[in-house]
Amino acid sequence: MLDLFNLAGRTALVTGANTGLGQGIAIALAQAGADIVAAGRSPADETAAQVRALGRSFLDVRADLSTTAPVSDVVDAAVALNGRLDIVVNNAGIIRRADSLDVEEADWDAVIDTNLKSVFFLSQAAARHMAQHGGGKIVNIASLLSFQGGIRVPAYAASKSAVAGLTRALANEWAAQGINVNAIAPGYFDTNNTAALRADPVREPAILARIPAGRWGQPGDLAGAAVFLASRASDYVHGIVLPVDGGWLAR
Ligand code: NAD
């Protein structure tokens, strides 16, 4: 039974794997047996050390995903590691906080381009490879703001709601080619993304009080969902957005 979750021999590309949720996901996939290709703006040395300590291969690719320019090169580099690309985790993302009356166009574009446009075009580049090689797994990192509006983050909410729609759209098209496209919607996790919230004496306790599990998430809390959606265990799962939120959406 557990062999369904075994990722030995698979190559997984994880964007933004140098820190936070992407780092947790990369390590989880490596623990399940996958070799890891990290793509991001910053060196992923800490992640590399942990993946290699597990006996898995690790390749670090520099890529600024605020534009779509690097997506083909990223996929080519990932394929070159082992001659295959089985798993893509679209994790890299940014958030810009401002009252909606004050949001600047440059911030709107940066959030939409990184969180949505690059996710689509990287998925497209990967799926072109996967479709010719028997399929694969694409896991998008959505958000609670794929379901809710949030506060002072309109571009982020729009981008993550669109990621949920994109996940369903791509699943519909690519399921027949053996490609599973699904998403994880993390709740409130302790990463750079939420540093401003955790430092806010009003928002932090208000958020914590609404989480039934009674604590913020840690990157390792995504391990099970990530391995599930990256493995054969989810072969008949298409187009879902799986909340991993300590029960937030159940309230
Ligand atoms: P983080 O800020 O620690 O990590 C973001 C990652 O994305 C970093 O590796 C960063 O280098 C990378 N990145 C950002 N812009 C990039 C660019 N232009 N090119 C390449 N890489 C880029 O935050 P995190 O919480 O680990 O965020 C990871 C994902 O999870 C994001 O998509 C975020 O929206 C999502 N998310 C986070 C939470 C949370 O509570 N932390 C909740 C829901 C969703």
Coordinates of C-alpha atoms and ligand atoms in Angstrom, one line a residue:
M1 CA 0.0 0.0 0.0
L2 CA 2.7 2.5 1.0
D3 CA 4.3 2.0 -2.4
L4 CA 1.6 4.2 -3.9
F5 CA 3.3 7.1 -2.2
N6 CA 6.9 6.1 -3.2
L7 CA 8.5 8.7 -5.4
A8 CA 11.8 6.9 -5.9
G9 CA 13.1 7.5 -9.5
R10 CA 10.9 10.6 -9.9
T11 CA 12.2 14.1 -10.6
A12 CA 10.3 16.9 -9.0
L13 CA 10.7 20.6 -9.9
V14 CA 9.7 22.9 -7.0
T15 CA 9.7 26.7 -7.4
G16 CA 10.7 28.9 -4.5
A17 CA 12.2 26.0 -2.6
N18 CA 14.9 27.9 -0.7
T19 CA 12.7 28.8 2.2
G20 CA 9.2 28.4 3.7
L21 CA 6.6 26.1 2.2
G22 CA 8.6 25.3 -0.9
Q23 CA 11.5 24.2 1.2
G24 CA 9.2 22.0 3.3
I25 CA 7.6 20.5 0.2
A26 CA 11.0 19.8 -1.5
I27 CA 12.2 18.0 1.6
A28 CA 9.0 16.0 1.9
L29 CA 9.2 14.9 -1.8
A30 CA 12.8 13.9 -1.3
Q31 CA 11.9 12.0 1.9
A32 CA 9.4 10.1 -0.4
G33 CA 12.3 9.3 -2.8
A34 CA 12.2 12.1 -5.4
D35 CA 15.2 13.9 -6.8
I36 CA 14.7 17.7 -6.5
V37 CA 15.2 20.6 -8.9
A38 CA 14.7 23.9 -7.2
A39 CA 14.0 27.0 -9.3
G40 CA 14.0 30.4 -7.7
R41 CA 15.6 33.8 -7.3
S42 CA 17.8 32.9 -4.3
P43 CA 20.3 30.1 -3.8
A44 CA 18.7 27.1 -2.1
D45 CA 21.8 25.9 -0.2
E46 CA 19.9 24.9 3.0
T47 CA 17.4 22.9 1.0
A48 CA 20.2 21.3 -1.1
A49 CA 22.0 20.1 2.1
Q50 CA 18.8 18.5 3.5
V51 CA 17.8 16.8 0.2
R52 CA 21.3 15.5 -0.3
A53 CA 21.5 14.2 3.3
L54 CA 18.5 12.1 2.3
G55 CA 20.5 10.6 -0.5
R56 CA 18.6 12.3 -3.3
S57 CA 20.0 14.4 -6.1
F58 CA 19.5 18.2 -6.0
L59 CA 19.8 20.8 -8.8
D60 CA 19.5 24.5 -8.1
V61 CA 18.3 26.6 -11.0
R62 CA 18.4 30.5 -10.8
A63 CA 15.1 31.8 -12.2
D64 CA 13.2 35.0 -11.7
L65 CA 9.6 34.0 -12.1
S66 CA 8.2 37.5 -12.1
T67 CA 8.3 37.1 -15.8
T68 CA 7.7 34.0 -18.0
A69 CA 11.1 34.4 -19.7
P70 CA 12.9 31.6 -17.8
V71 CA 10.1 28.9 -17.9
S72 CA 11.4 26.9 -20.9
D73 CA 15.0 27.0 -19.6
V74 CA 13.8 25.9 -16.1
V75 CA 11.9 22.9 -17.6
D76 CA 14.8 22.0 -19.8
A77 CA 17.2 22.1 -16.9
A78 CA 14.9 19.9 -14.8
V79 CA 14.6 17.4 -17.6
A80 CA 18.3 17.3 -18.1
L81 CA 19.0 16.2 -14.5
N82 CA 17.6 12.6 -15.0
G83 CA 16.1 12.8 -18.5
R84 CA 12.6 13.1 -17.1
L85 CA 10.3 15.5 -15.3
D86 CA 7.5 13.9 -13.3
I87 CA 6.3 16.5 -10.7
V88 CA 6.0 20.3 -10.8
V89 CA 5.1 22.2 -7.6
N90 CA 4.2 25.8 -8.5
N91 CA 5.0 27.3 -5.1
A92 CA 6.9 30.6 -5.7
G93 CA 4.6 33.5 -4.9
I94 CA 4.5 37.0 -3.4
I95 CA 2.1 39.1 -1.5
R96 CA 1.8 42.9 -1.4
R97 CA -0.3 44.5 1.3
A98 CA -2.2 47.8 0.9
D99 CA -5.6 49.2 1.2
S100 CA -7.4 48.6 -2.1
L101 CA -7.8 52.4 -2.5
D102 CA -4.1 52.8 -2.6
V103 CA -2.9 49.8 -4.6
E104 CA -0.4 50.7 -7.3
E105 CA -0.4 49.2 -10.7
A106 CA 3.2 48.0 -10.5
D107 CA 2.3 46.0 -7.3
W108 CA -0.8 44.6 -8.9
D109 CA 1.2 43.4 -12.0
A110 CA 4.0 41.9 -9.9
V111 CA 1.6 39.8 -7.9
I112 CA -0.4 38.6 -10.8
D113 CA 2.6 37.9 -13.0
T114 CA 4.4 35.9 -10.4
N115 CA 1.5 34.1 -8.7
L116 CA -0.6 33.4 -11.9
K117 CA 1.0 34.1 -15.2
S118 CA 4.3 32.3 -14.5
V119 CA 2.3 29.4 -13.0
F120 CA 0.4 28.9 -16.2
F121 CA 3.4 29.2 -18.5
L122 CA 5.6 27.0 -16.4
S123 CA 2.8 24.4 -16.2
Q124 CA 2.4 24.6 -20.0
A125 CA 6.1 24.1 -20.6
A126 CA 6.2 21.1 -18.2
A127 CA 3.0 19.6 -19.5
R128 CA 4.4 19.7 -23.1
H129 CA 7.1 17.4 -21.8
M130 CA 4.9 15.3 -19.6
A131 CA 2.3 14.7 -22.3
Q132 CA 5.0 13.1 -24.4
H133 CA 6.4 10.9 -21.6
G134 CA 3.4 9.2 -20.1
G135 CA 2.0 12.0 -17.8
G136 CA 3.0 13.7 -14.6
K137 CA 1.8 15.6 -11.6
I138 CA 1.3 19.4 -11.3
V139 CA 0.6 20.8 -7.8
N140 CA -0.2 24.5 -7.5
I141 CA 0.1 26.3 -4.2
A142 CA -3.2 28.1 -3.8
S143 CA -4.4 29.8 -0.6
L144 CA -7.3 30.3 1.7
L145 CA -7.7 33.4 -0.5
S146 CA -8.7 31.0 -3.3
F147 CA -11.9 30.8 -1.3
Q148 CA -12.0 34.1 0.7
G149 CA -11.3 37.7 0.0
G150 CA -8.7 38.4 2.7
I151 CA -7.9 41.9 4.0
R152 CA -5.7 44.5 2.2
V153 CA -4.4 41.9 -0.4
P154 CA -6.7 42.3 -3.4
A155 CA -4.1 41.3 -6.1
Y156 CA -3.1 38.3 -4.0
A157 CA -6.7 37.2 -3.5
A158 CA -7.4 37.6 -7.2
S159 CA -4.2 35.7 -8.1
K160 CA -4.9 32.8 -5.8
S161 CA -8.6 32.6 -6.7
A162 CA -7.4 32.4 -10.3
V163 CA -4.9 29.7 -9.4
A164 CA -7.9 27.6 -8.2
G165 CA -9.7 28.2 -11.5
L166 CA -6.5 27.5 -13.5
T167 CA -6.1 24.3 -11.6
R168 CA -9.5 23.1 -12.7
A169 CA -9.1 24.3 -16.3
L170 CA -5.8 22.5 -16.7
A171 CA -7.0 19.4 -15.0
N172 CA -9.9 19.2 -17.5
E173 CA -7.6 19.5 -20.5
W174 CA -4.7 17.3 -19.3
A175 CA -6.3 14.5 -17.3
A176 CA -6.7 12.5 -20.5
Q177 CA -2.9 12.7 -21.1
G178 CA -2.1 11.3 -17.7
I179 CA -1.3 14.6 -16.1
N180 CA -2.9 15.3 -12.7
V181 CA -3.3 19.0 -11.9
N182 CA -4.3 19.8 -8.4
A183 CA -3.7 22.5 -5.8
I184 CA -3.0 22.7 -2.1
A185 CA -4.5 25.7 -0.2
P186 CA -2.3 26.2 2.9
G187 CA -3.9 28.0 5.8
Y188 CA -1.9 30.4 7.9
F189 CA 1.7 29.2 8.0
D190 CA 4.8 30.5 9.8
T191 CA 6.9 31.8 6.8
N192 CA 8.2 35.1 5.4
N193 CA 4.9 35.5 3.6
T194 CA 3.1 36.0 6.9
A195 CA 5.8 37.8 8.9
A196 CA 3.8 41.1 8.8
L197 CA 0.7 39.3 10.1
R198 CA 2.5 37.5 12.9
A199 CA 4.0 40.8 14.0
D200 CA 0.6 42.6 14.1
P201 CA -0.7 42.7 17.6
V202 CA -4.3 42.8 16.4
R203 CA -4.3 40.4 13.4
E204 CA -2.1 37.7 15.0
P205 CA -4.4 36.8 17.9
A206 CA -7.5 37.2 15.7
I207 CA -6.1 34.7 13.2
L208 CA -4.9 32.3 15.8
A209 CA -8.3 32.3 17.6
R210 CA -10.0 31.2 14.4
I211 CA -7.8 28.2 13.7
P212 CA -9.4 25.1 15.3
A213 CA -6.1 23.3 15.5
G214 CA -4.9 26.2 17.8
R215 CA -1.6 26.9 16.1
W216 CA -0.1 28.4 12.9
G217 CA 1.0 25.8 10.4
Q218 CA 4.6 24.8 10.0
P219 CA 6.1 23.9 6.5
G220 CA 6.2 20.2 7.5
D221 CA 2.4 20.3 7.8
L222 CA 2.2 20.2 4.0
A223 CA 4.3 17.1 3.6
G224 CA 1.5 14.6 3.5
A225 CA -0.7 16.6 1.0
A226 CA 2.3 17.3 -1.2
V227 CA 3.4 13.7 -1.4
F228 CA -0.1 12.5 -1.9
L229 CA -0.7 14.8 -4.9
A230 CA 2.7 14.1 -6.3
S231 CA 2.4 10.3 -6.1
R232 CA 0.4 7.4 -7.7
A233 CA -1.9 7.6 -4.7
S234 CA -3.7 10.5 -6.4
D235 CA -3.8 9.1 -9.9
Y236 CA -7.6 9.5 -10.1
V237 CA -7.7 12.9 -8.4
H238 CA -8.0 15.8 -10.8
G239 CA -8.7 19.5 -10.3
I240 CA -9.1 19.7 -6.5
V241 CA -8.0 22.4 -4.2
L242 CA -7.1 20.7 -1.0
P243 CA -7.1 22.9 2.1
V244 CA -4.4 22.2 4.7
D245 CA -5.5 24.8 7.2
G246 CA -5.8 23.5 10.7
G247 CA -9.6 23.6 10.1
W248 CA -9.8 27.4 9.3
L249 CA -12.4 26.9 6.5
A250 CA -14.5 24.6 8.6
R251 CA -15.3 27.5 11.0
Ligands
NAD1 P1 8.1 32.9 1.4 O1 8.0 34.3 1.1 O2 8.9 32.4 2.5 O3 8.5 32.1 0.1 C1 8.2 32.5 -1.2 C2 9.1 31.8 -2.2 O4 8.8 32.3 -3.5 C3 10.6 32.1 -1.9 O5 11.3 31.0 -2.2 C4 10.8 33.2 -3.0 O6 12.2 33.3 -3.3 C5 10.0 32.7 -4.1 N1 9.8 33.7 -5.1 C6 9.1 34.9 -4.9 N2 9.1 35.6 -6.0 C7 9.9 35.0 -6.9 C8 10.3 35.2 -8.2 N3 10.0 36.3 -8.9 N4 11.0 34.3 -8.9 C9 11.3 33.1 -8.2 N5 11.0 32.8 -7.0 C10 10.3 33.7 -6.3 O7 6.6 32.5 1.6 P2 5.8 31.0 1.7 O8 4.7 31.2 2.7 O9 6.7 29.9 1.8 O10 5.1 31.1 0.2 C11 5.1 30.0 -0.6 C12 3.8 29.9 -1.4 O11 2.8 29.6 -0.5 C13 3.4 31.2 -2.0 O12 2.8 31.0 -3.3 C14 2.4 31.8 -1.0 O13 1.5 32.6 -1.7 C15 1.7 30.5 -0.6 N6 1.0 30.5 0.6 C16 1.6 30.8 1.8 C17 0.8 30.8 3.0 C18 1.4 31.1 4.3 O14 0.6 31.2 5.3 N7 2.7 31.3 4.5 C19 -0.6 30.6 2.9 C20 -1.1 30.3 1.7 C21 -0.4 30.3 0.6

